[in-house]
Amino acid sequence: EAGVAQSPRYKIIEKRQSVAFWCNPISGHATLYWYQQILGQGPKLLIQFQNNGVVDDSQLPKDRFSAERLKGVDSTLKIQPAKLEDSAVYLCASSLMGPRNIQYFGAGTRLSVL
Amino acid sequence: AQTVTQSQPEMSVQEAETVTLSCTYDTSESDYYLFWYKQPPSRQMILVIRQEAYKQQNATENRFSVNFQKAAKSFSLKISDSQLGDAAMYFCAYKVDTGTASKLTFGTGTRLQVTL
């Protein structure tokens, strides 16, 4: 079974530029999550989708971050414009619906904002 | 708000020995889930073990076991017969399901070194 796929693996941009990350979840997983992991910290949830709909985006900085999930499968996370403090690893995870289901993670995208 | 605390930034263990990683959490919920995830340099978070709060029996997965103390809100991970491949960051995480929202709340992690 294929895991959660993310691209790119690395991205370096200058502040005020825009950037987008892509995630393809495990086939059949209705729930998709984006986490931000700043160096030295644990991941923090940015947004959770269930199928096409947003379930939780309370920690998403909506003035600069946006995310969408097309047709309930792939998802993109965008930052525009980027700030220095956005330097982090962006992890995508997916799971089946329901409280007992495990979240499986991709390898993440490491973003450096210069 | 739920919080997860890992008070050991770094731990070291010799190969074949046993090590215990500590985790405490704060919650007012009675039904929740606890996890230990491993993050090697490849960055992918890998589930090591999970515990459902309503189960009194401690979870075990091969060389990995937990000591779950619900009243003390403590959830430690014991790794027996440590191997070089166990070297990684270990994160304790908590999850409570409120309808469809089911986010994981992570601690700050413990870096485990395994020496020969």
PDB file of C-alpha atoms in Angstrom:
ATOM      1  CA  GLU A   1       0.000   0.000   0.000  1.00  0.00           C
ATOM      2  CA  ALA A   2       1.418   3.380  -1.015  1.00  0.00           C
ATOM      3  CA  GLY A   3       1.942   5.896   1.770  1.00  0.00           C
ATOM      4  CA  VAL A   4       1.218   9.611   1.962  1.00  0.00           C
ATOM      5  CA  ALA A   5       3.108  11.388  -0.815  1.00  0.00           C
ATOM      6  CA  GLN A   6       4.331  14.970  -0.508  1.00  0.00           C
ATOM      7  CA  SER A   7       6.246  17.271  -2.781  1.00  0.00           C
ATOM      8  CA  PRO A   8       8.570  19.011  -2.969  1.00  0.00           C
ATOM      9  CA  ARG A   9      10.928  17.652  -0.307  1.00  0.00           C
ATOM     10  CA  TYR A  10      12.722  20.963   0.062  1.00  0.00           C
ATOM     11  CA  LYS A  11      11.930  24.538  -0.883  1.00  0.00           C
ATOM     12  CA  ILE A  12      13.942  27.707  -0.393  1.00  0.00           C
ATOM     13  CA  ILE A  13      12.306  31.070  -1.042  1.00  0.00           C
ATOM     14  CA  GLU A  14      12.786  34.686  -0.098  1.00  0.00           C
ATOM     15  CA  LYS A  15      10.398  36.462   2.233  1.00  0.00           C
ATOM     16  CA  ARG A  16       7.297  37.894   0.590  1.00  0.00           C
ATOM     17  CA  GLN A  17       7.392  35.235  -2.129  1.00  0.00           C
ATOM     18  CA  SER A  18       4.668  32.615  -2.462  1.00  0.00           C
ATOM     19  CA  VAL A  19       5.010  28.843  -2.207  1.00  0.00           C
ATOM     20  CA  ALA A  20       2.762  25.799  -2.555  1.00  0.00           C
ATOM     21  CA  PHE A  21       3.005  22.281  -1.195  1.00  0.00           C
ATOM     22  CA  TRP A  22       1.220  19.223  -2.528  1.00  0.00           C
ATOM     23  CA  CYS A  23      -0.078  16.134  -0.730  1.00  0.00           C
ATOM     24  CA  ASN A  24      -1.568  12.886  -2.017  1.00  0.00           C
ATOM     25  CA  PRO A  25      -3.105  10.847   0.834  1.00  0.00           C
ATOM     26  CA  ILE A  26      -3.379   7.099   1.171  1.00  0.00           C
ATOM     27  CA  SER A  27      -6.068   5.781  -1.144  1.00  0.00           C
ATOM     28  CA  GLY A  28      -9.454   5.665   0.553  1.00  0.00           C
ATOM     29  CA  HIS A  29      -8.522   7.995   3.404  1.00  0.00           C
ATOM     30  CA  ALA A  30     -11.280  10.580   3.742  1.00  0.00           C
ATOM     31  CA  THR A  31      -9.510  12.720   6.333  1.00  0.00           C
ATOM     32  CA  LEU A  32      -6.443  14.806   5.527  1.00  0.00           C
ATOM     33  CA  TYR A  33      -4.358  16.977   7.843  1.00  0.00           C
ATOM     34  CA  TRP A  34      -1.670  19.610   7.395  1.00  0.00           C
ATOM     35  CA  TYR A  35       0.741  20.146  10.287  1.00  0.00           C
ATOM     36  CA  GLN A  36       3.486  22.728  10.731  1.00  0.00           C
ATOM     37  CA  GLN A  37       6.624  21.614  12.597  1.00  0.00           C
ATOM     38  CA  ILE A  38       8.984  24.416  13.601  1.00  0.00           C
ATOM     39  CA  LEU A  39      12.524  23.352  14.481  1.00  0.00           C
ATOM     40  CA  GLY A  40      12.703  22.036  18.040  1.00  0.00           C
ATOM     41  CA  GLN A  41       8.943  21.686  18.409  1.00  0.00           C
ATOM     42  CA  GLY A  42       6.301  19.068  17.846  1.00  0.00           C
ATOM     43  CA  PRO A  43       3.954  19.334  14.878  1.00  0.00           C
ATOM     44  CA  LYS A  44       0.994  21.691  15.178  1.00  0.00           C
ATOM     45  CA  LEU A  45      -2.220  21.197  13.239  1.00  0.00           C
ATOM     46  CA  LEU A  46      -2.940  23.870  10.643  1.00  0.00           C
ATOM     47  CA  ILE A  47      -6.019  22.437   8.960  1.00  0.00           C
ATOM     48  CA  GLN A  48      -8.088  19.248   8.806  1.00  0.00           C
ATOM     49  CA  PHE A  49     -10.244  18.212   5.864  1.00  0.00           C
ATOM     50  CA  GLN A  50     -12.896  15.546   5.757  1.00  0.00           C
ATOM     51  CA  ASN A  51     -13.515  14.755   2.111  1.00  0.00           C
ATOM     52  CA  ASN A  52     -13.812  18.205   0.512  1.00  0.00           C
ATOM     53  CA  GLY A  53     -14.853  20.079   3.622  1.00  0.00           C
ATOM     54  CA  VAL A  54     -12.804  21.872   6.273  1.00  0.00           C
ATOM     55  CA  VAL A  55     -13.305  20.438   9.768  1.00  0.00           C
ATOM     56  CA  ASP A  56     -10.790  22.487  11.748  1.00  0.00           C
ATOM     57  CA  ASP A  57      -8.743  25.469  10.564  1.00  0.00           C
ATOM     58  CA  SER A  58      -8.582  27.339  13.853  1.00  0.00           C
ATOM     59  CA  GLN A  59      -4.751  27.431  13.851  1.00  0.00           C
ATOM     60  CA  LEU A  60      -4.350  28.413  10.195  1.00  0.00           C
ATOM     61  CA  PRO A  61      -3.054  32.001   9.696  1.00  0.00           C
ATOM     62  CA  LYS A  62      -5.704  32.834   7.160  1.00  0.00           C
ATOM     63  CA  ASP A  63      -4.214  36.162   6.132  1.00  0.00           C
ATOM     64  CA  ARG A  64      -1.367  34.317   4.403  1.00  0.00           C
ATOM     65  CA  PHE A  65      -2.097  30.579   4.401  1.00  0.00           C
ATOM     66  CA  SER A  66      -4.715  28.835   2.302  1.00  0.00           C
ATOM     67  CA  ALA A  67      -5.458  25.195   1.609  1.00  0.00           C
ATOM     68  CA  GLU A  68      -7.779  23.249  -0.604  1.00  0.00           C
ATOM     69  CA  ARG A  69      -8.608  19.628  -1.232  1.00  0.00           C
ATOM     70  CA  LEU A  70      -9.674  18.926  -4.763  1.00  0.00           C
ATOM     71  CA  LYS A  71     -12.313  16.226  -5.263  1.00  0.00           C
ATOM     72  CA  GLY A  72     -11.646  14.908  -1.763  1.00  0.00           C
ATOM     73  CA  VAL A  73      -8.244  13.459  -2.699  1.00  0.00           C
ATOM     74  CA  ASP A  74      -5.129  15.606  -3.295  1.00  0.00           C
ATOM     75  CA  SER A  75      -4.526  18.760  -1.305  1.00  0.00           C
ATOM     76  CA  THR A  76      -2.413  21.868  -1.677  1.00  0.00           C
ATOM     77  CA  LEU A  77      -1.242  24.243   1.020  1.00  0.00           C
ATOM     78  CA  LYS A  78      -0.196  27.732  -0.064  1.00  0.00           C
ATOM     79  CA  ILE A  79       1.634  30.531   1.691  1.00  0.00           C
ATOM     80  CA  GLN A  80       1.423  34.038   0.226  1.00  0.00           C
ATOM     81  CA  PRO A  81       3.369  36.103   1.152  1.00  0.00           C
ATOM     82  CA  ALA A  82       5.882  34.077   3.158  1.00  0.00           C
ATOM     83  CA  LYS A  83       7.506  35.400   6.326  1.00  0.00           C
ATOM     84  CA  LEU A  84      10.754  34.353   7.984  1.00  0.00           C
ATOM     85  CA  GLU A  85       8.809  32.631  10.773  1.00  0.00           C
ATOM     86  CA  ASP A  86       7.159  30.310   8.250  1.00  0.00           C
ATOM     87  CA  SER A  87      10.423  28.358   7.989  1.00  0.00           C
ATOM     88  CA  ALA A  88       9.409  24.881   9.122  1.00  0.00           C
ATOM     89  CA  VAL A  89       8.616  21.365   7.986  1.00  0.00           C
ATOM     90  CA  TYR A  90       5.095  20.989   6.620  1.00  0.00           C
ATOM     91  CA  LEU A  91       3.720  17.524   7.221  1.00  0.00           C
ATOM     92  CA  CYS A  92       0.669  16.022   5.592  1.00  0.00           C
ATOM     93  CA  ALA A  93      -1.186  13.129   7.207  1.00  0.00           C
ATOM     94  CA  SER A  94      -4.260  11.104   6.319  1.00  0.00           C
ATOM     95  CA  SER A  95      -6.594   8.702   8.054  1.00  0.00           C
ATOM     96  CA  LEU A  96      -9.836   6.829   7.662  1.00  0.00           C
ATOM     97  CA  MET A  97     -12.874   8.504   9.224  1.00  0.00           C
ATOM     98  CA  GLY A  98     -13.719   7.787  12.829  1.00  0.00           C
ATOM     99  CA  PRO A  99     -12.132   8.347  16.229  1.00  0.00           C
ATOM    100  CA  ARG A 100     -10.160   5.110  16.388  1.00  0.00           C
ATOM    101  CA  ASN A 101      -8.265   5.616  13.158  1.00  0.00           C
ATOM    102  CA  ILE A 102      -4.547   6.231  13.004  1.00  0.00           C
ATOM    103  CA  GLN A 103      -2.991   9.184  11.217  1.00  0.00           C
ATOM    104  CA  TYR A 104      -0.293   8.231   8.709  1.00  0.00           C
ATOM    105  CA  PHE A 105       2.258  10.872   7.828  1.00  0.00           C
ATOM    106  CA  GLY A 106       4.201  11.795   4.741  1.00  0.00           C
ATOM    107  CA  ALA A 107       7.877  12.743   4.763  1.00  0.00           C
ATOM    108  CA  GLY A 108       7.111  16.452   4.777  1.00  0.00           C
ATOM    109  CA  THR A 109       8.387  19.515   2.949  1.00  0.00           C
ATOM    110  CA  ARG A 110      11.174  21.502   4.554  1.00  0.00           C
ATOM    111  CA  LEU A 111      10.646  25.210   3.824  1.00  0.00           C
ATOM    112  CA  SER A 112      13.386  27.773   4.348  1.00  0.00           C
ATOM    113  CA  VAL A 113      12.401  31.432   4.063  1.00  0.00           C
ATOM    114  CA  LEU A 114      15.406  33.743   3.656  1.00  0.00           C
TER     115      LEU A 114
ATOM    116  CA  ALA B   1      -6.566  23.465  26.341  1.00  0.00           C
ATOM    117  CA  GLN B   2      -4.849  20.128  26.195  1.00  0.00           C
ATOM    118  CA  THR B   3      -1.067  20.148  26.627  1.00  0.00           C
ATOM    119  CA  VAL B   4       1.575  17.462  26.320  1.00  0.00           C
ATOM    120  CA  THR B   5       4.896  17.762  28.151  1.00  0.00           C
ATOM    121  CA  GLN B   6       8.085  15.841  27.464  1.00  0.00           C
ATOM    122  CA  SER B   7      10.639  16.902  30.039  1.00  0.00           C
ATOM    123  CA  GLN B   8      13.631  15.045  28.580  1.00  0.00           C
ATOM    124  CA  PRO B   9      15.056  16.854  25.536  1.00  0.00           C
ATOM    125  CA  GLU B  10      17.680  14.134  25.044  1.00  0.00           C
ATOM    126  CA  MET B  11      18.255  10.607  26.245  1.00  0.00           C
ATOM    127  CA  SER B  12      21.025   8.128  25.586  1.00  0.00           C
ATOM    128  CA  VAL B  13      21.022   4.336  25.836  1.00  0.00           C
ATOM    129  CA  GLN B  14      23.496   1.623  25.051  1.00  0.00           C
ATOM    130  CA  GLU B  15      22.629  -0.982  22.489  1.00  0.00           C
ATOM    131  CA  ALA B  16      20.677  -3.907  24.011  1.00  0.00           C
ATOM    132  CA  GLU B  17      19.797  -1.888  27.122  1.00  0.00           C
ATOM    133  CA  THR B  18      16.406  -0.507  28.193  1.00  0.00           C
ATOM    134  CA  VAL B  19      15.368   3.130  28.212  1.00  0.00           C
ATOM    135  CA  THR B  20      12.218   4.927  29.367  1.00  0.00           C
ATOM    136  CA  LEU B  21      10.944   8.161  27.850  1.00  0.00           C
ATOM    137  CA  SER B  22       8.583  10.308  29.928  1.00  0.00           C
ATOM    138  CA  CYS B  23       5.414  12.110  28.944  1.00  0.00           C
ATOM    139  CA  THR B  24       2.736  13.900  30.921  1.00  0.00           C
ATOM    140  CA  TYR B  25      -0.418  15.528  29.622  1.00  0.00           C
ATOM    141  CA  ASP B  26      -3.190  17.756  30.836  1.00  0.00           C
ATOM    142  CA  THR B  27      -6.816  17.217  29.928  1.00  0.00           C
ATOM    143  CA  SER B  28     -10.286  17.411  31.384  1.00  0.00           C
ATOM    144  CA  GLU B  29     -11.591  14.717  29.041  1.00  0.00           C
ATOM    145  CA  SER B  30     -12.225  11.178  30.205  1.00  0.00           C
ATOM    146  CA  ASP B  31     -12.049   9.461  26.817  1.00  0.00           C
ATOM    147  CA  TYR B  32      -9.003  10.079  24.652  1.00  0.00           C
ATOM    148  CA  TYR B  33      -6.067   8.414  22.915  1.00  0.00           C
ATOM    149  CA  LEU B  34      -2.340   8.618  23.516  1.00  0.00           C
ATOM    150  CA  PHE B  35       0.421   7.872  21.042  1.00  0.00           C
ATOM    151  CA  TRP B  36       4.156   7.646  20.694  1.00  0.00           C
ATOM    152  CA  TYR B  37       5.504   8.579  17.273  1.00  0.00           C
ATOM    153  CA  LYS B  38       9.092   8.163  16.067  1.00  0.00           C
ATOM    154  CA  GLN B  39      10.626  10.700  13.685  1.00  0.00           C
ATOM    155  CA  PRO B  40      13.937   9.646  12.112  1.00  0.00           C
ATOM    156  CA  PRO B  41      16.062  12.082  10.063  1.00  0.00           C
ATOM    157  CA  SER B  42      13.890  11.242   7.041  1.00  0.00           C
ATOM    158  CA  ARG B  43      11.229  13.365   8.836  1.00  0.00           C
ATOM    159  CA  GLN B  44       8.371  10.909   8.398  1.00  0.00           C
ATOM    160  CA  MET B  45       6.412  10.413  11.627  1.00  0.00           C
ATOM    161  CA  ILE B  46       6.007   6.707  12.299  1.00  0.00           C
ATOM    162  CA  LEU B  47       3.526   5.363  14.828  1.00  0.00           C
ATOM    163  CA  VAL B  48       5.253   3.304  17.525  1.00  0.00           C
ATOM    164  CA  ILE B  49       2.403   2.516  19.897  1.00  0.00           C
ATOM    165  CA  ARG B  50      -0.993   3.800  20.979  1.00  0.00           C
ATOM    166  CA  GLN B  51      -3.149   3.588  24.091  1.00  0.00           C
ATOM    167  CA  GLU B  52      -6.881   4.125  24.470  1.00  0.00           C
ATOM    168  CA  ALA B  53      -7.642   5.855  27.760  1.00  0.00           C
ATOM    169  CA  TYR B  54     -10.564   3.604  28.641  1.00  0.00           C
ATOM    170  CA  LYS B  55      -8.317   0.536  28.548  1.00  0.00           C
ATOM    171  CA  GLN B  56      -6.533  -0.157  31.811  1.00  0.00           C
ATOM    172  CA  GLN B  57      -4.099  -2.625  30.288  1.00  0.00           C
ATOM    173  CA  ASN B  58      -0.849  -1.093  29.077  1.00  0.00           C
ATOM    174  CA  ALA B  59      -0.202  -1.407  25.348  1.00  0.00           C
ATOM    175  CA  THR B  60       2.781  -3.374  24.049  1.00  0.00           C
ATOM    176  CA  GLU B  61       4.268  -3.723  20.563  1.00  0.00           C
ATOM    177  CA  ASN B  62       7.241  -6.094  20.439  1.00  0.00           C
ATOM    178  CA  ARG B  63      10.119  -4.261  22.197  1.00  0.00           C
ATOM    179  CA  PHE B  64       7.979  -1.191  22.943  1.00  0.00           C
ATOM    180  CA  SER B  65       5.631  -0.891  25.894  1.00  0.00           C
ATOM    181  CA  VAL B  66       3.939   1.909  27.780  1.00  0.00           C
ATOM    182  CA  ASN B  67       3.207   2.673  31.410  1.00  0.00           C
ATOM    183  CA  PHE B  68      -0.137   4.475  31.353  1.00  0.00           C
ATOM    184  CA  GLN B  69      -1.142   6.102  34.638  1.00  0.00           C
ATOM    185  CA  LYS B  70      -4.482   7.784  33.962  1.00  0.00           C
ATOM    186  CA  ALA B  71      -4.924   9.403  37.372  1.00  0.00           C
ATOM    187  CA  ALA B  72      -1.421  10.861  37.213  1.00  0.00           C
ATOM    188  CA  LYS B  73      -1.854  11.765  33.523  1.00  0.00           C
ATOM    189  CA  SER B  74       1.413  10.057  32.717  1.00  0.00           C
ATOM    190  CA  PHE B  75       2.286   8.019  29.618  1.00  0.00           C
ATOM    191  CA  SER B  76       5.876   6.769  29.450  1.00  0.00           C
ATOM    192  CA  LEU B  77       7.458   4.659  26.708  1.00  0.00           C
ATOM    193  CA  LYS B  78       9.830   1.811  27.488  1.00  0.00           C
ATOM    194  CA  ILE B  79      12.134   0.519  24.777  1.00  0.00           C
ATOM    195  CA  SER B  80      13.714  -2.833  25.574  1.00  0.00           C
ATOM    196  CA  ASP B  81      16.760  -4.355  23.871  1.00  0.00           C
ATOM    197  CA  SER B  82      17.546  -1.009  22.197  1.00  0.00           C
ATOM    198  CA  GLN B  83      18.851  -1.137  18.645  1.00  0.00           C
ATOM    199  CA  LEU B  84      20.819   1.363  16.581  1.00  0.00           C
ATOM    200  CA  GLY B  85      17.756   1.829  14.407  1.00  0.00           C
ATOM    201  CA  ASP B  86      15.815   3.143  17.401  1.00  0.00           C
ATOM    202  CA  ALA B  87      17.819   6.376  17.327  1.00  0.00           C
ATOM    203  CA  ALA B  88      15.372   9.173  16.435  1.00  0.00           C
ATOM    204  CA  MET B  89      13.154  11.892  17.843  1.00  0.00           C
ATOM    205  CA  TYR B  90      10.237  10.491  19.836  1.00  0.00           C
ATOM    206  CA  PHE B  91       7.041  12.467  20.206  1.00  0.00           C
ATOM    207  CA  CYS B  92       4.239  11.831  22.647  1.00  0.00           C
ATOM    208  CA  ALA B  93       0.839  12.854  21.315  1.00  0.00           C
ATOM    209  CA  TYR B  94      -2.722  13.150  22.583  1.00  0.00           C
ATOM    210  CA  LYS B  95      -5.976  13.022  20.686  1.00  0.00           C
ATOM    211  CA  VAL B  96      -9.555  13.582  21.683  1.00  0.00           C
ATOM    212  CA  ASP B  97     -12.328  13.261  19.153  1.00  0.00           C
ATOM    213  CA  THR B  98     -14.981  15.935  19.171  1.00  0.00           C
ATOM    214  CA  GLY B  99     -17.318  14.879  16.390  1.00  0.00           C
ATOM    215  CA  THR B 100     -15.301  14.997  13.195  1.00  0.00           C
ATOM    216  CA  ALA B 101     -12.348  17.044  14.501  1.00  0.00           C
ATOM    217  CA  SER B 102      -9.541  14.756  15.668  1.00  0.00           C
ATOM    218  CA  LYS B 103      -6.276  16.650  15.827  1.00  0.00           C
ATOM    219  CA  LEU B 104      -3.134  15.310  17.451  1.00  0.00           C
ATOM    220  CA  THR B 105      -1.484  17.512  20.088  1.00  0.00           C
ATOM    221  CA  PHE B 106       2.235  16.788  20.303  1.00  0.00           C
ATOM    222  CA  GLY B 107       4.907  17.316  22.922  1.00  0.00           C
ATOM    223  CA  THR B 108       8.250  18.894  22.083  1.00  0.00           C
ATOM    224  CA  GLY B 109       9.989  15.568  21.616  1.00  0.00           C
ATOM    225  CA  THR B 110      12.878  13.586  23.085  1.00  0.00           C
ATOM    226  CA  ARG B 111      15.963  12.875  21.008  1.00  0.00           C
ATOM    227  CA  LEU B 112      17.131   9.314  21.640  1.00  0.00           C
ATOM    228  CA  GLN B 113      20.730   8.377  20.970  1.00  0.00           C
ATOM    229  CA  VAL B 114      21.758   4.718  20.862  1.00  0.00           C
ATOM    230  CA  THR B 115      25.422   3.972  21.465  1.00  0.00           C
ATOM    231  CA  LEU B 116      27.493   0.838  20.930  1.00  0.00           C
TER     232      LEU B 116
END
